[in-house]
Amino acid sequence: MSRLSMLAALLLAAGLAGHASASASAEAKPQNPATATAPKITESQARSIAFRHGLVHIEEIALSDWRWEIAGRAQGGVEVTLDLNAYDGSVVGGAAAP
């Protein structure tokens, strides 16, 4: 195999690996393509959803990429974090502090 064909094979393999990586990261971010520019869930709605999931006090809320990141406290002062999909309001992560 010539050096040129080996180089071409390496470039092709690297390109395919990069494409697979980009596809995987795109799939990790649930988005509605029709509304990819602006989330449907407002901060006020995100707060309401957090309260429905047991938070009684919100200390911090931030829109980060495709999700609302919410930190606060539940009944009894337990620290809680909650991540909501900014496009449909579904819970995508969260944890209570020990």
Coordinates of N, CA and C in Angstrom, one line a residue:
M1 N 0.9 -1.2 0.0 CA 0.0 0.0 0.0 C 0.9 1.2 0.0
S2 N 0.6 2.2 -0.9 CA 1.4 3.4 -1.0 C 1.1 4.3 0.2
R3 N 2.1 5.2 0.4 CA 1.9 6.2 1.5 C 0.6 7.0 1.3
L4 N 0.4 7.4 0.0 CA -0.8 8.2 -0.3 C -2.1 7.5 0.0
S5 N -2.2 6.2 -0.3 CA -3.4 5.4 0.0 C -3.6 5.2 1.5
M6 N -2.4 5.0 2.2 CA -2.5 4.9 3.6 C -3.0 6.2 4.3
L7 N -2.5 7.3 3.8 CA -2.9 8.6 4.3 C -4.4 8.8 4.1
A8 N -4.8 8.4 2.9 CA -6.3 8.6 2.5 C -7.1 7.7 3.4
A9 N -6.7 6.5 3.7 CA -7.4 5.6 4.6 C -7.5 6.1 6.0
L10 N -6.4 6.7 6.5 CA -6.4 7.3 7.9 C -7.3 8.5 7.9
L11 N -7.3 9.3 6.9 CA -8.2 10.5 6.9 C -9.6 10.1 6.9
L12 N -9.9 9.1 6.1 CA -11.3 8.6 6.0 C -11.8 8.0 7.3
A13 N -10.9 7.2 8.0 CA -11.2 6.7 9.3 C -11.4 7.8 10.3
A14 N -10.6 8.8 10.3 CA -10.7 9.9 11.3 C -12.0 10.7 11.0
G15 N -12.3 10.9 9.8 CA -13.6 11.6 9.4 C -14.8 10.8 9.9
L16 N -14.8 9.5 9.7 CA -15.9 8.7 10.1 C -16.1 8.7 11.7
A17 N -14.9 8.6 12.4 CA -15.0 8.7 13.8 C -15.5 10.0 14.3
G18 N -15.1 11.1 13.7 CA -15.6 12.4 14.1 C -17.0 12.6 13.8
H19 N -17.5 12.0 12.7 CA -18.9 12.1 12.4 C -19.7 11.3 13.4
A20 N -19.3 10.1 13.8 CA -20.0 9.3 14.8 C -20.0 10.1 16.1
S21 N -18.9 10.7 16.5 CA -18.9 11.5 17.8 C -19.8 12.6 17.7
A22 N -19.9 13.4 16.6 CA -20.8 14.5 16.5 C -22.2 14.0 16.6
S23 N -22.6 12.9 15.9 CA -23.9 12.4 16.0 C -24.3 12.0 17.4
A24 N -23.4 11.4 18.1 CA -23.7 10.9 19.5 C -23.9 12.2 20.4
S25 N -23.2 13.2 20.2 CA -23.4 14.4 21.1 C -24.6 15.1 20.7
A26 N -25.0 15.1 19.5 CA -26.3 15.7 19.0 C -27.5 15.0 19.6
E27 N -27.4 13.6 19.7 CA -28.4 12.8 20.2 C -28.6 13.0 21.7
A28 N -27.5 13.4 22.4 CA -27.5 13.5 23.8 C -28.3 14.8 24.3
K29 N -28.6 15.7 23.4 CA -29.3 16.9 23.7 C -30.7 16.8 23.1
P30 N -31.7 16.4 23.9 CA -33.1 16.4 23.3 C -33.6 17.7 23.0
Q31 N -33.9 17.9 21.7 CA -34.4 19.2 21.3 C -35.6 19.0 20.3
N32 N -36.4 19.9 20.3 CA -37.5 19.9 19.2 C -36.9 20.8 18.1
P33 N -36.6 20.2 16.9 CA -36.0 21.0 15.9 C -36.8 22.2 15.4
A34 N -38.1 22.1 15.6 CA -38.9 23.2 15.2 C -38.7 24.5 16.1
T35 N -38.3 24.2 17.3 CA -38.1 25.3 18.3 C -36.7 25.4 18.8
A36 N -35.7 24.9 18.1 CA -34.4 24.8 18.6 C -33.8 26.2 18.9
T37 N -34.3 27.2 18.5 CA -33.8 28.6 18.8 C -34.2 29.1 20.1
A38 N -35.4 28.7 20.6 CA -35.9 29.3 21.8 C -36.6 28.2 22.6
P39 N -36.3 28.0 23.9 CA -37.0 27.0 24.7 C -38.5 27.4 24.8
K40 N -39.4 26.4 24.9 CA -40.8 26.7 25.1 C -41.1 26.9 26.6
I41 N -40.3 26.3 27.5 CA -40.6 26.5 28.9 C -39.9 27.7 29.4
T42 N -40.7 28.6 30.0 CA -40.1 29.9 30.5 C -39.5 29.6 31.9
E43 N -38.8 30.6 32.5 CA -38.3 30.4 33.8 C -39.4 30.3 34.8
S44 N -40.5 31.0 34.7 CA -41.6 30.9 35.6 C -42.2 29.5 35.5
Q45 N -42.4 29.0 34.3 CA -42.9 27.6 34.2 C -41.9 26.6 34.8
A46 N -40.6 26.8 34.6 CA -39.6 25.9 35.2 C -39.7 25.9 36.7
R47 N -39.9 27.1 37.3 CA -40.1 27.2 38.7 C -41.3 26.4 39.2
S48 N -42.4 26.6 38.5 CA -43.7 25.9 38.9 C -43.5 24.3 38.8
I49 N -42.8 23.9 37.8 CA -42.5 22.4 37.7 C -41.7 22.0 38.8
A50 N -40.6 22.7 39.2 CA -39.8 22.4 40.3 C -40.6 22.3 41.6
F51 N -41.5 23.2 41.8 CA -42.3 23.2 43.1 C -43.2 22.0 43.1
R52 N -43.7 21.6 41.9 CA -44.5 20.4 41.8 C -43.7 19.1 42.1
H53 N -42.4 19.2 41.9 CA -41.5 18.0 42.2 C -40.9 18.1 43.6
G54 N -41.4 18.9 44.5 CA -41.0 18.9 45.8 C -40.1 20.0 46.4
L55 N -39.7 20.9 45.5 CA -38.9 22.0 46.0 C -39.8 23.0 46.7
V56 N -39.4 23.5 47.8 CA -40.1 24.5 48.5 C -39.4 25.9 48.5
H57 N -38.1 25.9 48.1 CA -37.4 27.1 47.9 C -36.4 26.9 46.8
I58 N -36.3 27.8 45.9 CA -35.4 27.8 44.8 C -34.3 28.8 45.1
E59 N -33.0 28.3 45.1 CA -31.9 29.1 45.4 C -31.2 29.6 44.1
E60 N -31.2 28.8 43.1 CA -30.6 29.2 41.8 C -31.3 28.5 40.7
I61 N -31.5 29.2 39.6 CA -32.1 28.6 38.4 C -31.4 29.3 37.2
A62 N -31.0 28.4 36.2 CA -30.2 28.9 35.1 C -30.6 28.1 33.8
L63 N -30.7 28.7 32.7 CA -30.9 28.0 31.4 C -29.5 27.7 30.9
S64 N -29.2 26.5 30.7 CA -27.9 26.0 30.2 C -28.1 25.1 29.0
D65 N -27.9 25.7 27.8 CA -28.0 24.9 26.6 C -29.5 24.5 26.4
W66 N -29.8 23.3 26.6 CA -31.2 22.8 26.3 C -31.9 22.4 27.6
R67 N -31.4 22.8 28.8 CA -32.1 22.5 30.0 C -32.1 23.6 31.0
W68 N -33.1 23.6 31.9 CA -33.1 24.4 33.1 C -32.4 23.7 34.2
E69 N -31.4 24.3 34.8 CA -30.7 23.7 36.0 C -31.2 24.4 37.2
I70 N -31.8 23.7 38.1 CA -32.5 24.3 39.3 C -31.9 23.7 40.6
A71 N -31.5 24.6 41.5 CA -31.0 24.1 42.8 C -31.8 24.8 43.8
G72 N -32.2 24.0 44.8 CA -33.0 24.6 45.9 C -33.1 23.6 47.1
R73 N -34.2 23.8 47.8 CA -34.4 23.0 49.0 C -35.8 22.4 49.0
A74 N -35.9 21.2 49.5 CA -37.1 20.5 49.7 C -37.5 20.7 51.2
Q75 N -38.7 20.1 51.5 CA -39.2 20.1 52.9 C -38.1 19.6 53.8
G76 N -37.9 20.2 55.0 CA -36.9 19.8 55.9 C -35.5 20.4 55.6
G77 N -35.4 21.2 54.6 CA -34.1 21.8 54.3 C -33.1 20.9 53.4
V78 N -33.6 19.8 52.9 CA -32.8 18.9 52.1 C -32.4 19.6 50.8
E79 N -31.1 19.7 50.5 CA -30.7 20.3 49.2 C -31.1 19.4 48.0
V80 N -31.6 20.0 47.0 CA -32.0 19.3 45.8 C -31.6 20.0 44.5
T81 N -31.2 19.2 43.5 CA -30.9 19.8 42.2 C -31.9 19.1 41.3
L82 N -32.3 19.8 40.3 CA -33.3 19.3 39.3 C -33.0 19.9 37.9
D83 N -32.9 19.0 36.9 CA -32.7 19.5 35.6 C -34.0 19.2 34.8
L84 N -34.4 20.2 34.0 CA -35.6 20.1 33.2 C -35.3 20.3 31.8
N85 N -35.9 19.6 30.9 CA -35.8 19.8 29.4 C -36.5 21.1 29.2
A86 N -35.8 22.1 28.6 CA -36.3 23.4 28.3 C -37.3 23.5 27.2
Y87 N -37.5 22.4 26.5 CA -38.4 22.4 25.4 C -39.7 21.7 25.7
D88 N -39.7 20.8 26.7 CA -41.0 20.1 27.0 C -41.3 20.0 28.5
G89 N -40.3 20.5 29.4 CA -40.5 20.5 30.8 C -40.3 19.2 31.5
S90 N -39.9 18.2 30.8 CA -39.7 16.9 31.5 C -38.4 16.9 32.3
V91 N -38.5 16.1 33.4 CA -37.3 16.0 34.3 C -36.3 15.1 33.6
V92 N -35.0 15.7 33.5 CA -34.0 14.9 32.8 C -32.8 14.6 33.8
G93 N -32.9 15.0 35.0 CA -31.9 14.7 36.0 C -32.2 15.4 37.3
G94 N -31.5 15.0 38.3 CA -31.7 15.6 39.6 C -31.3 14.7 40.7
A95 N -31.0 15.3 41.9 CA -30.6 14.5 43.0 C -30.8 15.2 44.3
A96 N -31.1 14.5 45.3 CA -31.2 15.1 46.7 C -29.8 15.0 47.3
A97 N -29.4 15.9 48.1 CA -28.2 15.8 48.9 C -28.4 14.8 50.0
P98 N -27.3 14.1 50.4 CA -27.4 13.1 51.5 C -27.7 13.8 52.8

